[in-house]
Coordinates of C-alpha atoms and ligand atoms in Angstrom, one line a residue:
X1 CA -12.1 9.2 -16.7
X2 CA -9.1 10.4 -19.0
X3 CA -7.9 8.5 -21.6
X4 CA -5.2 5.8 -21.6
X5 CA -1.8 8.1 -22.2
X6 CA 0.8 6.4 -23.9
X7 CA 3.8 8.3 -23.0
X8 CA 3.0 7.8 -19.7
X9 CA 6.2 6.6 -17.3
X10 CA 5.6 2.9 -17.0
X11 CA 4.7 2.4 -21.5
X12 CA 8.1 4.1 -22.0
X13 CA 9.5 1.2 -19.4
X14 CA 7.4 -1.2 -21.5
X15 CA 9.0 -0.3 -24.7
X16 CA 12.8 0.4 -22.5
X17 CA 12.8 3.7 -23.6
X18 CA 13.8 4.4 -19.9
X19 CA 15.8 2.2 -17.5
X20 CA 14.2 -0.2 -15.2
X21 CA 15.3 -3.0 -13.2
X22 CA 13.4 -5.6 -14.0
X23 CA 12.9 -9.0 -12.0
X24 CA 10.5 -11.0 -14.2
X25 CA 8.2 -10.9 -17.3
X26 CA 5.6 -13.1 -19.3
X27 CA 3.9 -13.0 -22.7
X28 CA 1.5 -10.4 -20.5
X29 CA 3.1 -8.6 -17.4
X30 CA 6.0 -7.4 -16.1
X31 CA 7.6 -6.7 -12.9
X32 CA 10.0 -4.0 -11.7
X33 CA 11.2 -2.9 -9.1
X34 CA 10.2 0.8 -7.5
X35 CA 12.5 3.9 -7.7
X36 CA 11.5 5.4 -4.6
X37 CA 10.9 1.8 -2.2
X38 CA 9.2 2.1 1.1
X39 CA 10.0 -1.5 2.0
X40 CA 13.1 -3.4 0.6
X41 CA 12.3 -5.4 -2.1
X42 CA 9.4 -3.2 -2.8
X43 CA 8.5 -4.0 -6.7
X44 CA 5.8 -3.2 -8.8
X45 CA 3.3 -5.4 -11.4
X46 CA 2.0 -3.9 -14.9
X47 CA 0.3 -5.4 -18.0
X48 CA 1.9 -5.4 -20.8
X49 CA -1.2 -3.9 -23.2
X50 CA -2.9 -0.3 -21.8
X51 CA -5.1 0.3 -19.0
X52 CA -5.1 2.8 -16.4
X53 CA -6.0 1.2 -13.4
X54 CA -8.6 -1.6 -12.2
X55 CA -11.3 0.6 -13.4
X56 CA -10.6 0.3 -16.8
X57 CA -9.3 -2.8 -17.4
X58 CA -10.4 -5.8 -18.6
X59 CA -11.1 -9.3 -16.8
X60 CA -8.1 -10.6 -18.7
X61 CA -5.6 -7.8 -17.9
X62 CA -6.8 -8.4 -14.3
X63 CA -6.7 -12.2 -14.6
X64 CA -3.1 -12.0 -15.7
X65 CA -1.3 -9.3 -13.0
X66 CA -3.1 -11.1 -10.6
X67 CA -0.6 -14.5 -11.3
X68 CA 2.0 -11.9 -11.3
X69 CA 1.0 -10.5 -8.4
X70 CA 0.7 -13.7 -6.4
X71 CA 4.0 -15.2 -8.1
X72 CA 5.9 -12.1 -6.9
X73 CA 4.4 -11.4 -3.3
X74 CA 5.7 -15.0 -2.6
X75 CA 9.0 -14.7 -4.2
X76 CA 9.6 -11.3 -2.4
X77 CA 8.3 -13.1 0.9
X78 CA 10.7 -15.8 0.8
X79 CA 13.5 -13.1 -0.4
X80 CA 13.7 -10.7 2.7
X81 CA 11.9 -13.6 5.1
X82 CA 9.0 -11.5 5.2
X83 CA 6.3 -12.2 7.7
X84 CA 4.1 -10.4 5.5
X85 CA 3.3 -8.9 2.1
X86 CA 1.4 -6.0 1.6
X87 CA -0.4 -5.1 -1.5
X88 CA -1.3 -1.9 -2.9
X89 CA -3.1 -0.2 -6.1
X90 CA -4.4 3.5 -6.3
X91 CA -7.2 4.4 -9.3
X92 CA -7.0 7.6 -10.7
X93 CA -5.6 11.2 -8.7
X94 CA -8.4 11.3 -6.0
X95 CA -7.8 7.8 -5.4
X96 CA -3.9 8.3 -4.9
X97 CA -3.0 7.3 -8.4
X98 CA 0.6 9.3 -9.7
X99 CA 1.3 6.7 -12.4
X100 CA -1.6 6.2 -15.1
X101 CA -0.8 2.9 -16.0
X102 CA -2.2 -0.1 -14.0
X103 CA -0.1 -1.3 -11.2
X104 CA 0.6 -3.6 -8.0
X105 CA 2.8 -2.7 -5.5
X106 CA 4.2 -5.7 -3.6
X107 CA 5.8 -4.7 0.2
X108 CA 7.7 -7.6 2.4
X109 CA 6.5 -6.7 5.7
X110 CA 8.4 -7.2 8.9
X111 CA 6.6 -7.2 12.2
X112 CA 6.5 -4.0 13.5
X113 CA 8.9 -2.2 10.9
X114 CA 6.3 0.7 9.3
X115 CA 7.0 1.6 5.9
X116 CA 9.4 4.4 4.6
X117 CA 7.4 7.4 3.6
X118 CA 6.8 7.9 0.2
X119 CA 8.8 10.0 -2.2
X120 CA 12.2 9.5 -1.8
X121 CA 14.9 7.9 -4.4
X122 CA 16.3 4.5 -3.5
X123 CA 20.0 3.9 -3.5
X124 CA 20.2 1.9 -7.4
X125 CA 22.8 -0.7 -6.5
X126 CA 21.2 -1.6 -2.9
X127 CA 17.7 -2.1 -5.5
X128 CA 19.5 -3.9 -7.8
X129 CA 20.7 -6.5 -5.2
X130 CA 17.3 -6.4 -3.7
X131 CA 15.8 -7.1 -7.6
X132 CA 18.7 -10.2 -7.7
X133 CA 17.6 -11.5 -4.4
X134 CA 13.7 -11.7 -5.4
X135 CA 14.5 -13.4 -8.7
X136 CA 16.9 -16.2 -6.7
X137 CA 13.8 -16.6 -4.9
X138 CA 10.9 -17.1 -8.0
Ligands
5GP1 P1 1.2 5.4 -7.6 O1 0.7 5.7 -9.0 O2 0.9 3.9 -7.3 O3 0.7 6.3 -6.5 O4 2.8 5.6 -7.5 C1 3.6 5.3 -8.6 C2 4.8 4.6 -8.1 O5 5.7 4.5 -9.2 C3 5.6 5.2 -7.0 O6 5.8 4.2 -5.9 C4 6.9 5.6 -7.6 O7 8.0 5.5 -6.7 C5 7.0 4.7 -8.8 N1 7.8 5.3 -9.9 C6 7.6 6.6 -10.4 N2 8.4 6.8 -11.4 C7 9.1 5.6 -11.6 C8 10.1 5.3 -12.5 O8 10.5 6.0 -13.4 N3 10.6 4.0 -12.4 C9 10.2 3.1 -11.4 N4 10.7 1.9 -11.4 N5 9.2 3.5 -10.5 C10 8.7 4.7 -10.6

């Protein structure tokens, strides 16, 4: 497995060299919400120190964006009245991994509404609203 790659997308939103719109942090994660969402509301979870994904990381890092996780997937549940929440994490390329730094993608889930495919830019201010409306609900 490669090395942990500090210029990768998600350490230059850690240290806000790039914009992101962000809906909630501790002293160890952070959560954001995607660029490109295939659910509204659709937000993501990452530690604050390096990892790539759940093969690398450590008990702690795992312990910690768990909480996040769990936190999050009930706050976006309660935000868009969600009858569901799914999660999902890739490891590495082969595994469906674009983004080399650990995350957790948290989807509200609607009966019967699939979600979006992947890929394509969300609208910024309809995100940002959805962002407002997950953090109303934490
Ligand atoms: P994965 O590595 O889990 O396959 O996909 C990475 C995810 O990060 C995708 O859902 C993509 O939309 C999202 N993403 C990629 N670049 C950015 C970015 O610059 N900002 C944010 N907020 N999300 C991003």
């Amino acid at each position: 497995m490669s090395a942990y790659d500090p210029d990768n997308i998600f350490a230059k939103i850690l240290r806000g060299e790039i914009p992101s719109t962000r809906v909630y942090e501790d002293n160890e994660t952070l959560a954001f919400m995607d660029i490109m969402p295939r659910a509204d509301g659709h937000l993501l979870v990452i530690p604050k120190t390096p990892c790539r994904n759940v093969l690398d990381a450590t008990p702690e890092q795992l312990n910690a964006v768990m909480a996040t996780v769990q936190k999050l997937a009930l706050a976006a549940k309660r935000a868009f009245d969600a009858g569901g929440v799914t999660i999902q994490q890739f490891n590495e390329a082969a595994g469906g991994q674009e983004v080399f730094h650990l995350h957790f993608h948290i989807l509200p889930r609607h009966e019967g509404e699939p979600l979006r495919a992947p890929g394509k830019m969300g609208d910024f201010e309809v995100i940002a609203k959805h962002a407002e409306q997950i953090k109303a609900a934490l």
